[in-house]
CSV table of C-alpha atoms and ligand atoms in Angstrom, one decimal:
chain,number,residue,atom,x,y,z
J,1,MET,CA,45.2,-25.1,17.4
J,2,THR,CA,47.1,-25.8,20.6
J,3,GLU,CA,47.6,-23.7,23.7
J,4,GLU,CA,50.9,-22.5,22.4
J,5,ASN,CA,49.6,-20.9,19.3
J,6,ALA,CA,46.3,-19.6,20.8
J,7,PRO,CA,45.8,-16.0,19.7
J,8,ALA,CA,47.4,-13.4,21.8
J,9,ALA,CA,44.9,-11.4,23.8
J,10,ASP,CA,46.6,-8.0,23.2
J,11,GLU,CA,45.8,-7.6,19.5
J,12,ARG,CA,42.8,-9.7,18.7
J,13,MET,CA,39.6,-9.4,20.8
J,14,VAL,CA,37.6,-12.0,19.0
J,15,VAL,CA,38.9,-15.0,17.0
J,16,ALA,CA,36.4,-17.4,15.5
J,17,GLU,CA,37.9,-20.4,13.9
J,18,ASN,CA,35.7,-22.8,11.8
J,19,VAL,CA,32.7,-22.2,14.0
J,20,HIS,CA,29.8,-24.6,13.3
J,21,LYS,CA,26.4,-24.5,14.9
J,22,SER,CA,23.4,-26.7,14.2
J,23,PHE,CA,19.9,-26.8,15.7
J,24,GLY,CA,18.9,-30.4,15.2
J,25,ARG,CA,19.5,-31.1,11.6
J,26,LEU,CA,19.5,-27.5,10.6
J,27,GLU,CA,23.1,-26.3,10.1
J,28,VAL,CA,23.0,-22.6,10.8
J,29,LEU,CA,26.7,-21.7,11.0
J,30,ARG,CA,28.8,-23.7,8.5
J,31,GLY,CA,32.4,-22.7,9.3
J,32,ILE,CA,32.8,-19.1,10.4
J,33,ASP,CA,36.3,-17.7,10.5
J,34,LEU,CA,36.8,-14.1,11.5
J,35,GLU,CA,38.9,-11.9,13.7
J,36,VAL,CA,38.0,-8.6,15.5
J,37,ARG,CA,41.0,-6.6,16.6
J,38,ARG,CA,41.0,-4.6,19.8
J,39,GLY,CA,39.3,-1.3,19.3
J,40,GLU,CA,37.8,-2.4,16.0
J,41,VAL,CA,34.1,-1.9,15.0
J,42,MET,CA,33.0,-4.8,12.9
J,43,CYS,CA,29.6,-4.6,11.2
J,44,VAL,CA,27.8,-7.7,10.1
J,45,VAL,CA,25.2,-7.7,7.5
J,46,GLY,CA,23.2,-10.4,5.7
J,47,PRO,CA,19.7,-11.6,4.9
J,48,SER,CA,17.3,-12.7,7.6
J,49,GLY,CA,18.1,-16.3,8.6
J,50,SER,CA,21.7,-16.2,7.6
J,51,GLY,CA,22.9,-16.9,11.1
J,52,LYS,CA,24.0,-13.4,12.3
J,53,SER,CA,22.2,-13.6,15.7
J,54,THR,CA,23.3,-17.2,16.2
J,55,PHE,CA,26.8,-16.2,15.7
J,56,LEU,CA,26.6,-13.4,18.3
J,57,ARG,CA,25.0,-15.8,20.7
J,58,CYS,CA,27.9,-18.2,20.1
J,59,VAL,CA,30.4,-15.5,20.8
J,60,ASN,CA,29.2,-15.1,24.4
J,61,HIS,CA,28.5,-18.8,24.7
J,62,LEU,CA,24.7,-18.4,25.0
J,63,GLU,CA,24.8,-21.1,22.3
J,64,LYS,CA,27.3,-24.0,22.4
J,65,ILE,CA,29.1,-24.5,19.1
J,66,ASN,CA,29.3,-27.9,17.6
J,67,ALA,CA,32.8,-27.5,16.1
J,68,GLY,CA,35.5,-24.9,15.9
J,69,ARG,CA,36.9,-22.5,18.5
J,70,LEU,CA,35.9,-19.1,19.7
J,71,TRP,CA,38.3,-16.9,21.7
J,72,VAL,CA,37.3,-13.6,23.3
J,73,ASN,CA,40.1,-11.5,24.9
J,74,GLY,CA,42.4,-14.4,24.8
J,75,GLU,CA,40.0,-16.8,26.5
J,76,LEU,CA,38.5,-19.9,24.9
J,77,MET,CA,34.8,-19.4,25.4
J,78,GLY,CA,33.2,-22.2,27.3
J,79,TYR,CA,36.2,-24.5,27.5
J,80,ARG,CA,39.6,-25.0,29.0
J,81,GLN,CA,42.1,-26.5,26.7
J,82,LYS,CA,44.8,-28.9,28.0
J,83,GLY,CA,47.0,-30.2,25.2
J,84,ALA,CA,44.6,-31.4,22.5
J,85,LYS,CA,41.7,-31.9,24.9
J,86,LEU,CA,38.9,-29.6,25.7
J,87,TYR,CA,37.1,-29.5,29.1
J,88,GLU,CA,33.8,-27.8,29.5
J,89,LEU,CA,33.9,-24.9,32.0
J,90,ARG,CA,31.4,-24.8,34.8
J,91,GLU,CA,28.4,-22.5,34.5
J,92,SER,CA,29.9,-20.1,37.0
J,93,GLU,CA,33.1,-19.9,34.9
J,94,VAL,CA,31.2,-19.3,31.7
J,95,ALA,CA,29.3,-16.6,33.5
J,96,ALA,CA,32.6,-15.0,34.5
J,97,GLN,CA,33.7,-15.0,30.8
J,98,ARG,CA,30.3,-13.6,29.7
J,99,ARG,CA,30.7,-10.7,32.1
J,100,GLU,CA,33.4,-9.4,29.8
J,101,ILE,CA,30.9,-9.1,27.0
J,102,GLY,CA,28.1,-6.6,26.8
J,103,MET,CA,25.1,-7.4,24.6
J,104,VAL,CA,22.4,-5.1,23.3
J,105,PHE,CA,19.4,-6.7,21.5
J,106,GLN,CA,16.8,-5.4,19.1
J,107,ARG,CA,14.3,-5.4,22.1
J,108,PHE,CA,15.7,-3.5,25.0
J,109,ASN,CA,14.4,-5.9,27.8
J,110,LEU,CA,14.7,-3.4,30.6
J,111,PHE,CA,13.2,-4.3,34.0
J,112,PRO,CA,9.9,-2.4,33.8
J,113,HIS,CA,9.4,-2.2,37.6
J,114,MET,CA,12.8,-0.6,38.2
J,115,SER,CA,13.8,3.0,37.5
J,116,VAL,CA,16.3,3.8,34.8
J,117,VAL,CA,19.2,4.2,37.2
J,118,GLY,CA,18.0,1.0,39.0
J,119,ASN,CA,18.3,-0.9,35.7
J,120,VAL,CA,21.8,0.3,35.1
J,121,MET,CA,22.9,-0.5,38.7
J,122,GLU,CA,21.4,-3.9,38.9
J,123,ALA,CA,24.1,-6.1,37.5
J,124,PRO,CA,27.0,-4.4,39.2
J,125,VAL,CA,25.2,-4.7,42.5
J,126,GLN,CA,23.9,-8.2,42.1
J,127,VAL,CA,26.7,-9.8,40.2
J,128,ARG,CA,29.8,-7.9,41.1
J,129,ARG,CA,28.7,-7.0,44.6
J,130,THR,CA,29.6,-3.3,44.0
J,131,PRO,CA,28.4,-1.1,46.9
J,132,ARG,CA,25.1,0.6,45.9
J,133,ALA,CA,26.4,4.1,46.3
J,134,GLU,CA,29.4,3.4,44.0
J,135,ALA,CA,27.2,1.5,41.5
J,136,LYS,CA,24.8,4.4,41.4
J,137,ALA,CA,27.5,7.0,40.8
J,138,THR,CA,28.8,5.0,37.9
J,139,ALA,CA,25.3,4.5,36.6
J,140,LEU,CA,24.6,8.2,36.6
J,141,GLU,CA,27.9,8.8,34.8
J,142,LEU,CA,26.9,6.3,32.1
J,143,LEU,CA,23.4,7.8,31.8
J,144,ASP,CA,25.0,11.1,31.3
J,145,ARG,CA,27.2,9.6,28.6
J,146,VAL,CA,24.1,8.3,26.7
J,147,GLY,CA,22.4,11.7,27.1
J,148,LEU,CA,19.8,10.5,29.7
J,149,ALA,CA,21.1,12.1,33.0
J,150,ASP,CA,17.7,13.7,33.5
J,151,LYS,CA,15.8,10.4,33.1
J,152,ALA,CA,17.6,8.5,35.9
J,153,GLU,CA,14.5,8.3,38.1
J,154,SER,CA,12.0,7.7,35.3
J,155,TYR,CA,10.6,4.2,34.5
J,156,PRO,CA,11.2,2.4,31.2
J,157,GLY,CA,7.6,2.7,30.3
J,158,GLN,CA,7.9,6.5,30.4
J,159,LEU,CA,10.7,6.5,27.8
J,160,SER,CA,10.7,6.4,24.0
J,161,GLY,CA,12.1,3.4,22.3
J,162,GLY,CA,15.3,5.3,21.5
J,163,GLN,CA,15.7,6.3,25.1
J,164,GLN,CA,15.1,2.8,26.3
J,165,GLN,CA,17.7,1.5,23.9
J,166,ARG,CA,20.2,4.0,25.2
J,167,VAL,CA,19.5,2.9,28.7
J,168,ALA,CA,20.1,-0.7,27.6
J,169,ILE,CA,23.5,0.4,26.2
J,170,ALA,CA,24.3,2.1,29.5
J,171,ARG,CA,23.3,-1.0,31.4
J,172,ALA,CA,25.6,-3.2,29.3
J,173,LEU,CA,28.5,-0.7,29.8
J,174,ALA,CA,27.9,-0.8,33.6
J,175,MET,CA,29.7,-4.1,33.7
J,176,SER,CA,32.8,-2.6,32.1
J,177,PRO,CA,32.8,-5.0,29.2
J,178,SER,CA,35.8,-5.4,26.9
J,179,LEU,CA,33.6,-6.2,24.0
J,180,MET,CA,30.1,-5.1,23.0
J,181,LEU,CA,27.8,-7.1,20.8
J,182,PHE,CA,24.9,-5.4,19.1
J,183,ASP,CA,22.1,-7.3,17.5
J,184,GLU,CA,20.1,-5.0,15.2
J,185,PRO,CA,19.9,-2.4,18.0
J,186,THR,CA,17.9,0.0,15.9
J,187,SER,CA,15.6,-2.4,14.0
J,188,ALA,CA,12.7,-2.1,16.4
J,189,LEU,CA,12.8,1.7,16.5
J,190,ASP,CA,10.7,4.3,14.7
J,191,PRO,CA,12.9,5.9,12.0
J,192,GLU,CA,13.2,9.2,13.8
J,193,LEU,CA,14.7,7.5,16.9
J,194,VAL,CA,17.4,5.5,15.1
J,195,GLY,CA,19.9,8.4,14.9
J,196,GLU,CA,20.1,9.0,18.7
J,197,VAL,CA,21.0,5.4,19.3
J,198,LEU,CA,23.6,5.3,16.4
J,199,ASP,CA,25.1,8.5,17.8
J,200,VAL,CA,25.7,6.8,21.2
J,201,MET,CA,27.3,3.9,19.4
J,202,LYS,CA,29.5,6.2,17.4
J,203,ASP,CA,30.7,7.8,20.6
J,204,LEU,CA,31.5,4.4,22.1
J,205,ALA,CA,33.4,3.5,18.9
J,206,ARG,CA,35.3,6.8,19.2
J,207,ASP,CA,36.3,6.0,22.8
J,208,GLY,CA,37.9,2.8,21.5
J,209,MET,CA,35.3,0.1,22.4
J,210,THR,CA,35.6,-3.1,20.5
J,211,MET,CA,32.2,-3.7,18.9
J,212,VAL,CA,30.5,-6.3,16.7
J,213,VAL,CA,27.3,-4.8,15.3
J,214,VAL,CA,24.7,-6.7,13.3
J,215,THR,CA,22.8,-3.9,11.5
J,216,HIS,CA,21.0,-2.9,8.3
J,217,GLU,CA,22.3,0.7,8.8
J,218,MET,CA,24.7,0.8,5.9
J,219,GLY,CA,25.4,4.5,6.6
J,220,PHE,CA,26.6,3.6,10.0
J,221,ALA,CA,28.7,0.7,8.6
J,222,ARG,CA,30.3,3.0,6.1
J,223,GLU,CA,31.0,5.8,8.6
J,224,VAL,CA,31.9,4.0,11.8
J,225,GLY,CA,32.8,0.4,10.8
J,226,ASP,CA,36.4,-0.6,10.4
J,227,SER,CA,35.3,-3.8,8.7
J,228,LEU,CA,32.2,-5.2,7.1
J,229,VAL,CA,31.2,-8.8,7.0
J,230,PHE,CA,28.6,-10.1,4.7
J,231,MET,CA,27.0,-13.4,5.9
J,232,ASP,CA,24.7,-15.6,3.9
J,233,GLY,CA,23.7,-19.2,4.5
J,234,GLY,CA,25.8,-19.6,7.6
J,235,VAL,CA,29.1,-18.6,6.0
J,236,VAL,CA,31.1,-15.4,5.6
J,237,VAL,CA,30.7,-14.7,1.9
J,238,GLU,CA,33.0,-11.7,1.9
J,239,SER,CA,34.5,-9.1,4.2
J,240,GLY,CA,36.7,-6.1,4.1
J,241,GLU,CA,36.8,-2.4,4.4
J,242,PRO,CA,33.2,-1.2,4.5
J,243,ARG,CA,33.4,1.3,1.7
J,244,GLU,CA,35.1,-1.3,-0.5
J,245,VAL,CA,32.6,-4.0,0.2
J,246,LEU,CA,29.6,-1.7,-0.2
J,247,THR,CA,30.8,0.0,-3.4
J,248,ASN,CA,32.6,-2.9,-5.0
J,249,PRO,CA,31.1,-6.2,-3.8
J,250,GLN,CA,32.9,-9.2,-5.3
J,251,HIS,CA,30.2,-11.9,-5.0
J,252,GLU,CA,26.9,-12.1,-6.7
J,253,ARG,CA,25.1,-12.9,-3.4
J,254,THR,CA,26.6,-9.7,-1.8
J,255,LYS,CA,25.5,-7.7,-4.9
J,256,ALA,CA,22.0,-9.1,-4.7
J,257,PHE,CA,21.7,-8.3,-1.0
J,258,LEU,CA,23.0,-4.8,-1.3
J,259,SER,CA,20.7,-4.0,-4.2
J,260,LYS,CA,17.8,-4.9,-1.9
J,261,VAL,CA,18.8,-2.9,1.1
J,262,PHE,CA,19.8,0.3,-0.7
G,1,ADP,P1,19.7,-13.9,11.4
G,1,ADP,O1,20.0,-13.3,12.8
G,1,ADP,O2,20.7,-13.8,10.4
G,1,ADP,O3,18.3,-13.5,10.9
G,1,ADP,P2,19.4,-16.4,13.0
G,1,ADP,O4,20.8,-16.6,13.6
G,1,ADP,O5,18.4,-15.7,13.9
G,1,ADP,O6,19.6,-15.5,11.7
G,1,ADP,O7,18.8,-17.7,12.5
G,1,ADP,C1,19.4,-18.6,11.6
G,1,ADP,C2,18.6,-19.8,11.4
G,1,ADP,O8,18.7,-20.5,12.6
G,1,ADP,C3,17.2,-19.6,11.1
G,1,ADP,O9,16.7,-20.5,10.2
G,1,ADP,C4,16.5,-19.8,12.5
G,1,ADP,O10,15.2,-20.2,12.3
G,1,ADP,C5,17.4,-20.9,13.1
G,1,ADP,N1,17.4,-20.8,14.6
G,1,ADP,C6,17.9,-19.8,15.3
G,1,ADP,N2,17.8,-20.1,16.6
G,1,ADP,C7,17.3,-21.3,16.7
G,1,ADP,C8,16.9,-22.2,17.8
G,1,ADP,N3,17.1,-21.8,19.1
G,1,ADP,N4,16.4,-23.4,17.5
G,1,ADP,C9,16.1,-23.7,16.2
G,1,ADP,N5,16.5,-23.0,15.1
G,1,ADP,C10,17.0,-21.8,15.4
G,2,MG,MG1,19.0,-11.9,13.8
């Protein structure tokens, strides 16, 4: 693909084209092609080890891909393209690209020595040089949005796992990302805490956030997802409208996987 026919930023938020990733001799991604439209919620499911986390890490260039192309919001991740040639971006330029992308992991990784509001303010103040008062006002709004306005001055250790994960979402949103990546955000939570995190994600989706969500929550995928991707062995085995894929899977591998998770 050349500069001229690079995907337009206005309709497609993520474009993955023939993405390959190996660790040593282990080929983890073996040619991933997919597109996420602006405002779309794409859910990604698949067995452990199929490459889901690696793919998310490639999207924000935490991992360098070995072949293929990845665009986010019209920008080629990690590279500048001139004609047929690719030039690696400097680390500061990659960091700037990454700021457009919020990421929420299975483990919340909040700073334990900082208050909840401190956690949410940290990146805007340190990275964007937002004035503290302004960053705090935004952080409090975001905490309100995830239902934790009353916990602003608490410390992460005083919160439940579900509350910590909601803080982690607020923290990611504080950088005003145009894309949010979720890697099994509810997998580490006690079952009774899963719903409150999914509810926050549902609100985000309703507000038009573009999201790629690796999850085993098929109810969420069915209700909130615009598309569902089934990965296995480093490839997209099938994808489509979630209800369609879940009720009428076309491939044996998808059928076998779904029969195990339901
Ligand atoms: P999933 O998220 O679908 O469970 P992962 O993307 O975490 O799968 O892992 C896919 C494969 O890549 C696994 O075999 C895993 O051991 C391997 N892998 C992931 N990260 C690394 C790494 N940094 N170094 C070596 N192997 C890795
Ligand atoms: Mg994973």
